[in-house]
Each structure stands twice: as structure tokens, then as C-alpha cells.
Amino acid sequence: MAAGLGATALAHQMLTGSATPALLALDSERLGRLRALRAEPKFIDAPGALGAEERRRLEPLINELLDRLIAGLGDHPNEAWVLAQMEPTVEAFHLEDTEARERCLHYIDAMFRILGMPDDRGAFRKYMIFW
């Protein structure tokens, strides 16, 4: 799935010089925390059969994002690239019910904290997601 226009436009703006790309302070501790987040079971707090279905659909979505970040951050240690990687994931879950969407945003927020990013810089507004 291609990155959507919000994060892609932001990444383009940042990478073409119309804004300075914010570099991330990457180290083995931060990458280790991303790997630990990848390894942990997700959506385990969702109750019953609905929770099991939510986990079946959404856990791979979050894990695939983490896989992309872990694999590519060494070559692309900047916020614009991270947001472009997050875009297809956010697009995939933004129409979920409120509880599922909030659980997904919890993981996105955890990635922001690990990477030292304050928020999405408005990249996901078109999905009515605000930090």
C-alpha cells in the first residue's frame, strides 16, 4: 500500500528543503525498545471474541509497521521517513471503531515516544487523528 498524501507531502516538503527534516537521535537502546515493542503481544486487553478478531486483524498491521521502522531507520533516521512509513498503517485502521482505533494509536504513540518524536506534525489530520 503506498503512503497517502498527508505524510508523503510532509516528507516531500521536509526532504526537498522547504522544511528541514528533523533528524532522530537513534541508538541501540531506542532500536532495542522498538524490537521489544515488536515482540510483545498486542491488543490483549480487548475482551472476548471481538477482542480476538481485533487482535487477529490489527496486531499484524502494527507489527509490519514496526518491522519497516526497525529495518529502515538506520538508513532513514528522520521524522519525515517515519511518518511516511506510518501513513499506510494509519490509513488501514482509521475507520475502525473508537476502541480499536485508540488501541492502535496507543502503539503509534509508543513509537513516537521511543523515537523522541512529539507527535505526527499534523500528517494524519485527514484521518481526523490529532495529537
Tab-separated table of C-alpha atoms in Angstrom:
chain	number	residue	atom	x	y	z
A	1	MET	CA	0.000	0.000	0.000
A	2	ALA	CA	1.506	3.350	-0.971
A	3	ALA	CA	1.911	6.092	1.558
A	4	GLY	CA	-1.002	8.533	1.500
A	5	LEU	CA	-0.781	12.189	0.655
A	6	GLY	CA	-0.561	13.629	4.188
A	7	ALA	CA	2.687	12.064	5.342
A	8	THR	CA	4.016	11.848	1.792
A	9	ALA	CA	3.510	15.576	1.257
A	10	LEU	CA	5.122	16.311	4.613
A	11	ALA	CA	8.043	14.021	3.802
A	12	HIS	CA	8.460	15.657	0.384
A	13	GLN	CA	8.344	19.127	1.918
A	14	MET	CA	10.902	18.168	4.533
A	15	LEU	CA	13.188	16.344	2.116
A	16	THR	CA	13.157	18.941	-0.665
A	17	GLY	CA	14.396	21.695	1.561
A	18	SER	CA	11.207	23.650	2.062
A	19	ALA	CA	11.485	22.458	5.651
A	20	THR	CA	14.423	20.944	7.455
A	21	PRO	CA	13.957	17.224	8.070
A	22	ALA	CA	14.057	16.577	11.781
A	23	LEU	CA	16.744	14.004	12.392
A	24	LEU	CA	16.195	11.366	15.029
A	25	ALA	CA	18.740	10.545	17.703
A	26	LEU	CA	18.973	6.825	17.049
A	27	ASP	CA	20.949	4.476	19.217
A	28	SER	CA	20.904	0.801	20.119
A	29	GLU	CA	18.682	1.496	23.155
A	30	ARG	CA	15.918	3.051	21.032
A	31	LEU	CA	16.117	0.290	18.424
A	32	GLY	CA	16.030	-2.250	21.237
A	33	ARG	CA	12.860	-0.654	22.593
A	34	LEU	CA	11.254	-0.866	19.124
A	35	ARG	CA	12.248	-4.541	18.955
A	36	ALA	CA	10.761	-5.136	22.418
A	37	LEU	CA	7.509	-3.466	21.337
A	38	ARG	CA	7.513	-5.671	18.232
A	39	ALA	CA	7.954	-8.803	20.354
A	40	GLU	CA	5.159	-8.100	22.816
A	41	PRO	CA	1.629	-9.403	22.207
A	42	LYS	CA	-0.715	-6.606	21.200
A	43	PHE	CA	-4.423	-5.936	21.737
A	44	ILE	CA	-4.552	-8.440	24.589
A	45	ASP	CA	-6.769	-6.123	26.640
A	46	ALA	CA	-9.642	-6.392	24.139
A	47	PRO	CA	-12.389	-8.611	25.592
A	48	GLY	CA	-13.941	-11.799	24.215
A	49	ALA	CA	-14.419	-12.954	20.662
A	50	LEU	CA	-14.468	-9.381	19.376
A	51	GLY	CA	-11.087	-8.839	21.005
A	52	ALA	CA	-9.657	-11.974	19.402
A	53	GLU	CA	-10.848	-10.799	15.970
A	54	GLU	CA	-9.425	-7.329	16.582
A	55	ARG	CA	-6.087	-8.818	17.570
A	56	ARG	CA	-6.059	-11.133	14.532
A	57	ARG	CA	-6.578	-8.190	12.162
A	58	LEU	CA	-4.653	-5.388	13.843
A	59	GLU	CA	-1.633	-6.988	15.504
A	60	PRO	CA	-0.012	-7.848	12.130
A	61	LEU	CA	-0.660	-4.289	10.951
A	62	ILE	CA	1.233	-2.791	13.898
A	63	ASN	CA	3.981	-5.421	13.710
A	64	GLU	CA	4.518	-4.791	9.983
A	65	LEU	CA	4.987	-1.090	10.727
A	66	LEU	CA	7.494	-1.909	13.447
A	67	ASP	CA	9.323	-4.238	11.042
A	68	ARG	CA	9.608	-1.407	8.475
A	69	LEU	CA	10.870	1.021	11.091
A	70	ILE	CA	13.414	-1.383	12.545
A	71	ALA	CA	14.712	-2.334	9.091
A	72	GLY	CA	14.901	1.181	7.661
A	73	LEU	CA	15.669	3.656	10.414
A	74	GLY	CA	19.407	3.146	10.073
A	75	ASP	CA	19.255	4.464	6.513
A	76	HIS	CA	16.453	6.996	7.119
A	77	PRO	CA	16.812	8.465	10.634
A	78	ASN	CA	14.347	11.314	10.199
A	79	GLU	CA	10.799	12.142	11.168
A	80	ALA	CA	9.544	12.517	7.597
A	81	TRP	CA	10.528	8.958	6.726
A	82	VAL	CA	8.934	7.611	9.919
A	83	LEU	CA	5.673	9.434	9.168
A	84	ALA	CA	5.688	8.111	5.595
A	85	GLN	CA	6.067	4.569	6.980
A	86	MET	CA	3.212	5.142	9.421
A	87	GLU	CA	0.830	6.517	6.789
A	88	PRO	CA	-0.387	3.189	5.326
A	89	THR	CA	-0.878	1.791	8.818
A	90	VAL	CA	-2.929	4.779	9.956
A	91	GLU	CA	-4.922	4.640	6.736
A	92	ALA	CA	-5.683	0.962	7.391
A	93	PHE	CA	-7.017	1.454	10.929
A	94	HIS	CA	-8.542	4.938	10.890
A	95	LEU	CA	-12.090	3.680	10.216
A	96	GLU	CA	-12.011	1.070	12.975
A	97	ASP	CA	-14.391	1.545	15.880
A	98	THR	CA	-13.252	4.022	18.517
A	99	GLU	CA	-11.825	1.461	20.928
A	100	ALA	CA	-9.794	-0.342	18.263
A	101	ARG	CA	-8.555	2.939	16.791
A	102	GLU	CA	-7.499	4.150	20.241
A	103	ARG	CA	-5.604	0.906	20.845
A	104	CYS	CA	-3.801	1.362	17.505
A	105	LEU	CA	-2.982	4.964	18.386
A	106	HIS	CA	-1.556	3.745	21.675
A	107	TYR	CA	1.066	1.783	19.708
A	108	ILE	CA	1.759	4.683	17.330
A	109	ASP	CA	2.207	6.946	20.342
A	110	ALA	CA	4.587	4.423	21.911
A	111	MET	CA	6.666	4.539	18.710
A	112	PHE	CA	6.701	8.337	18.831
A	113	ARG	CA	7.922	8.253	22.441
A	114	ILE	CA	10.618	5.680	21.686
A	115	LEU	CA	11.871	7.736	18.738
A	116	GLY	CA	11.663	11.044	20.593
A	117	MET	CA	9.011	12.465	18.256
A	118	PRO	CA	6.440	14.725	19.939
A	119	ASP	CA	3.592	13.884	17.543
A	120	ASP	CA	2.617	13.408	13.904
A	121	ARG	CA	3.206	17.070	12.924
A	122	GLY	CA	-0.352	17.115	11.567
A	123	ALA	CA	0.367	14.411	8.980
A	124	PHE	CA	-2.718	12.373	9.936
A	125	ARG	CA	-5.298	15.168	10.142
A	126	LYS	CA	-7.064	13.918	7.039
A	127	TYR	CA	-7.929	10.837	9.085
A	128	MET	CA	-9.322	13.050	11.865
A	129	ILE	CA	-6.483	11.944	14.119
A	130	PHE	CA	-4.955	14.706	16.206
A	131	TRP	CA	-2.237	14.756	18.824
